[in-house]
Coordinates of C-alpha atoms and ligand atoms in Angstrom, one line a residue:
M1 CA -11.0 4.2 -39.6
I2 CA -11.9 4.2 -35.9
S3 CA -14.6 1.8 -34.9
I4 CA -17.2 2.7 -32.3
C5 CA -20.0 0.4 -31.1
F6 CA -23.5 2.0 -30.7
A7 CA -25.0 -0.1 -27.9
T8 CA -28.2 -0.8 -29.7
N9 CA -29.8 -3.4 -32.0
N10 CA -32.4 -0.9 -33.2
K11 CA -31.9 -0.7 -36.9
N12 CA -33.6 2.7 -37.3
K13 CA -31.3 4.2 -34.7
L14 CA -28.2 2.7 -36.3
E15 CA -29.2 4.0 -39.7
E16 CA -29.8 7.5 -38.3
V17 CA -26.4 7.6 -36.6
R18 CA -24.5 6.0 -39.6
S19 CA -26.0 8.7 -41.9
K20 CA -24.6 11.4 -39.6
I21 CA -21.1 10.0 -38.8
G22 CA -20.7 6.8 -40.8
N23 CA -18.3 8.3 -43.3
Q24 CA -15.7 9.1 -40.6
F25 CA -16.3 6.3 -38.2
T26 CA -17.3 2.6 -38.5
I27 CA -20.4 2.3 -36.4
L28 CA -20.8 -1.3 -35.1
S29 CA -24.0 -2.7 -33.6
L30 CA -24.1 -4.9 -30.5
E31 CA -24.5 -7.9 -32.8
D32 CA -21.4 -6.9 -34.7
I33 CA -19.3 -7.1 -31.5
G34 CA -20.8 -10.4 -30.5
C35 CA -22.9 -8.9 -27.7
L36 CA -26.2 -10.8 -27.7
E37 CA -27.1 -10.4 -24.0
E38 CA -29.5 -7.9 -22.5
L39 CA -27.8 -4.8 -21.2
P40 CA -28.2 -3.7 -17.6
E41 CA -30.6 -0.7 -17.3
T42 CA -31.3 -0.4 -13.6
Q43 CA -30.5 3.2 -12.8
P44 CA -33.1 5.7 -11.6
T45 CA -32.2 8.3 -14.2
I46 CA -32.0 8.6 -18.0
E47 CA -28.4 9.8 -17.7
G48 CA -27.6 6.9 -15.4
N49 CA -29.0 4.2 -17.7
S50 CA -27.2 5.6 -20.7
E51 CA -23.9 5.6 -18.7
Q52 CA -24.6 2.1 -17.3
K53 CA -25.1 0.6 -20.8
A54 CA -22.1 2.4 -22.4
Q55 CA -19.7 1.5 -19.6
Y56 CA -20.9 -2.1 -19.4
V57 CA -20.2 -2.6 -23.1
A58 CA -17.0 -0.6 -23.2
Q59 CA -15.5 -2.5 -20.2
K60 CA -16.8 -6.0 -21.0
Y61 CA -16.2 -6.0 -24.7
K62 CA -13.1 -3.7 -24.7
V63 CA -14.5 -1.4 -27.3
N64 CA -15.1 2.3 -27.8
C65 CA -18.8 2.7 -27.3
F66 CA -21.8 5.0 -26.9
A67 CA -25.3 4.2 -25.6
D68 CA -28.5 6.3 -25.6
D69 CA -31.5 6.4 -23.2
T70 CA -34.7 8.4 -23.7
G71 CA -37.7 9.3 -21.7
L72 CA -40.9 11.4 -21.9
L73 CA -41.1 13.8 -18.9
V74 CA -44.5 15.3 -18.2
D75 CA -44.6 18.5 -16.0
A76 CA -48.0 17.8 -14.3
L77 CA -46.7 14.3 -13.3
Q78 CA -43.5 15.6 -11.8
G79 CA -41.4 14.2 -14.7
A80 CA -43.2 10.8 -15.0
P81 CA -43.0 8.5 -16.9
G82 CA -39.4 9.7 -17.4
V83 CA -36.9 6.9 -17.1
Y84 CA -39.8 4.4 -17.0
S85 CA -41.3 5.5 -20.3
A86 CA -40.9 2.1 -22.0
R87 CA -42.6 0.2 -19.2
Y88 CA -45.0 2.9 -17.8
A89 CA -48.0 0.6 -17.9
G90 CA -46.1 -2.4 -16.6
P91 CA -43.4 -4.9 -17.7
N92 CA -43.6 -6.0 -21.3
C93 CA -46.5 -3.6 -22.0
L94 CA -47.3 -2.2 -25.4
P95 CA -46.9 1.5 -26.5
E96 CA -50.7 1.6 -26.7
D97 CA -51.0 0.7 -23.0
N98 CA -48.5 3.4 -22.1
M99 CA -50.4 6.0 -24.0
I100 CA -53.8 5.0 -22.5
K101 CA -52.3 5.2 -19.0
L102 CA -50.7 8.6 -19.7
L103 CA -54.0 10.0 -21.1
D104 CA -55.8 8.6 -18.1
E105 CA -53.4 10.2 -15.6
L106 CA -53.8 13.6 -17.4
K107 CA -57.6 13.5 -17.6
G108 CA -59.0 16.9 -16.6
I109 CA -55.5 18.4 -16.2
K110 CA -54.9 21.6 -18.1
N111 CA -51.1 21.7 -17.9
R112 CA -50.1 19.3 -20.7
N113 CA -46.5 20.5 -21.0
A114 CA -43.9 17.7 -21.6
H115 CA -40.6 17.1 -23.1
F116 CA -38.6 14.2 -24.6
K117 CA -35.0 13.9 -23.3
T118 CA -32.3 11.7 -24.8
C119 CA -28.9 11.3 -23.2
I120 CA -26.0 9.7 -25.1
T121 CA -22.9 8.5 -23.2
L122 CA -19.7 8.1 -25.2
V123 CA -16.8 6.1 -23.8
L124 CA -13.8 6.7 -26.0
D125 CA -10.4 5.4 -25.0
G126 CA -11.8 5.0 -21.4
T127 CA -12.9 8.7 -21.2
Q128 CA -16.6 9.4 -20.7
I129 CA -18.6 12.3 -22.1
Q130 CA -22.4 12.8 -22.2
F131 CA -24.6 14.7 -24.8
E132 CA -28.2 15.7 -24.3
G133 CA -31.0 16.5 -26.7
S134 CA -34.5 17.5 -25.8
V135 CA -37.7 18.7 -27.5
S136 CA -40.6 20.5 -25.7
G137 CA -44.2 20.1 -26.5
S138 CA -47.5 19.0 -25.1
I139 CA -49.5 15.9 -24.6
L140 CA -52.6 15.8 -26.8
E141 CA -56.1 14.8 -25.5
E142 CA -56.2 11.9 -27.9
K143 CA -54.0 10.1 -30.5
H144 CA -53.3 11.7 -33.8
G145 CA -51.4 10.0 -36.7
E146 CA -50.1 6.5 -37.5
K147 CA -46.3 7.1 -38.0
G148 CA -43.4 6.8 -35.6
F149 CA -43.5 4.7 -32.5
G150 CA -43.9 4.9 -28.7
Y151 CA -45.7 8.1 -27.5
D152 CA -45.5 9.8 -31.0
P153 CA -49.3 9.9 -31.6
I154 CA -49.9 12.0 -28.4
F155 CA -46.9 14.3 -28.5
Q156 CA -47.1 17.6 -30.3
P157 CA -43.8 19.5 -30.4
D158 CA -44.0 23.3 -29.6
S159 CA -44.7 25.5 -32.6
Y160 CA -46.3 22.6 -34.6
T161 CA -49.9 21.8 -35.1
I162 CA -49.3 18.1 -35.8
S163 CA -48.1 15.3 -33.6
F164 CA -44.8 13.4 -34.1
A165 CA -46.9 10.6 -35.5
E166 CA -48.2 12.8 -38.3
M167 CA -44.7 13.9 -39.4
S168 CA -42.6 12.1 -41.9
M169 CA -39.5 10.4 -40.4
A170 CA -37.3 13.0 -42.2
E171 CA -39.2 15.9 -40.6
K172 CA -39.1 14.3 -37.1
N173 CA -35.4 13.5 -37.5
I174 CA -34.6 17.2 -37.8
I175 CA -36.2 18.3 -34.6
S176 CA -36.3 15.2 -32.4
H177 CA -34.6 14.9 -29.0
R178 CA -32.5 11.9 -30.3
A179 CA -31.5 13.8 -33.5
L180 CA -30.3 16.7 -31.4
A181 CA -28.2 14.5 -29.1
V182 CA -26.8 12.6 -32.1
S183 CA -25.9 15.9 -33.8
K184 CA -23.9 16.9 -30.6
L185 CA -22.2 13.5 -30.6
A186 CA -21.4 13.9 -34.3
A187 CA -20.0 17.4 -33.9
H188 CA -17.8 16.1 -31.0
L189 CA -16.4 13.1 -32.9
Q190 CA -15.8 15.3 -36.0
S191 CA -13.8 17.7 -33.9
L192 CA -11.3 15.0 -32.7
Ligands
IMP1 P1 -35.3 4.3 -25.6 O1 -34.4 4.6 -24.5 O2 -34.9 5.0 -26.9 O3 -35.5 2.8 -25.8 O4 -36.7 4.9 -25.3 C1 -37.4 4.5 -24.1 C2 -38.9 4.7 -24.4 O5 -39.2 6.1 -24.6 C3 -39.5 4.0 -25.6 O6 -39.9 2.7 -25.4 C4 -40.7 4.9 -26.0 O7 -41.8 4.5 -25.2 C5 -40.2 6.3 -25.6 N1 -39.6 7.0 -26.7 C6 -38.3 7.2 -27.0 N2 -38.1 7.9 -28.1 C7 -39.4 8.2 -28.5 C8 -39.8 8.9 -29.7 O8 -39.1 9.5 -30.5 N3 -41.2 9.0 -29.8 C9 -42.0 8.4 -29.0 N4 -41.6 7.7 -27.9 C10 -40.3 7.6 -27.7

């Protein structure tokens, strides 16, 4: 079976990907390949960061590899926080701080449209290909729900009346940006 490293140590992401493609490919974590260092993530775009991480691991550790990067893009803020979603309120800030800052920035603004975007970069036998998944929705006026992570309590996907944080993980995993990008990756790998 072909082994591919998913350049993450996030157990939830590994589980999701393994459930979609784990029967045909052995999906290794960074720990599995002995990569315990922090990956470089210094590019100004989501696509660039995803590429940077995948290429770094593929070249340094001589493995087939894919890496993901995600951001929340808010229309009224010209796409912010975007690539800076994890550290919107400052380095090492909490998701709570990020949500407070975003709600603050949007105070009094009617256009609450936003979308999550995930880019996955696959480097297989030295060839690079990217897959994108996105989900459109709006930023709520206040937090709703306790599930999920990151900006989930303030993001409501289009045609739903509940936030991501009010959905079960199974429900979110059908429509989420990451799930859509992973499905495209899975379809590609299965077609090889
Ligand atoms: P990452 O590239 O998957 O680490 O995501 C970067 C940042 O985007 C995270 O730290 C979160 O703040 C946010 N984010 C990514 N995916 C989600 C999601 O599914 N729900 C809420 N926030 C997310």
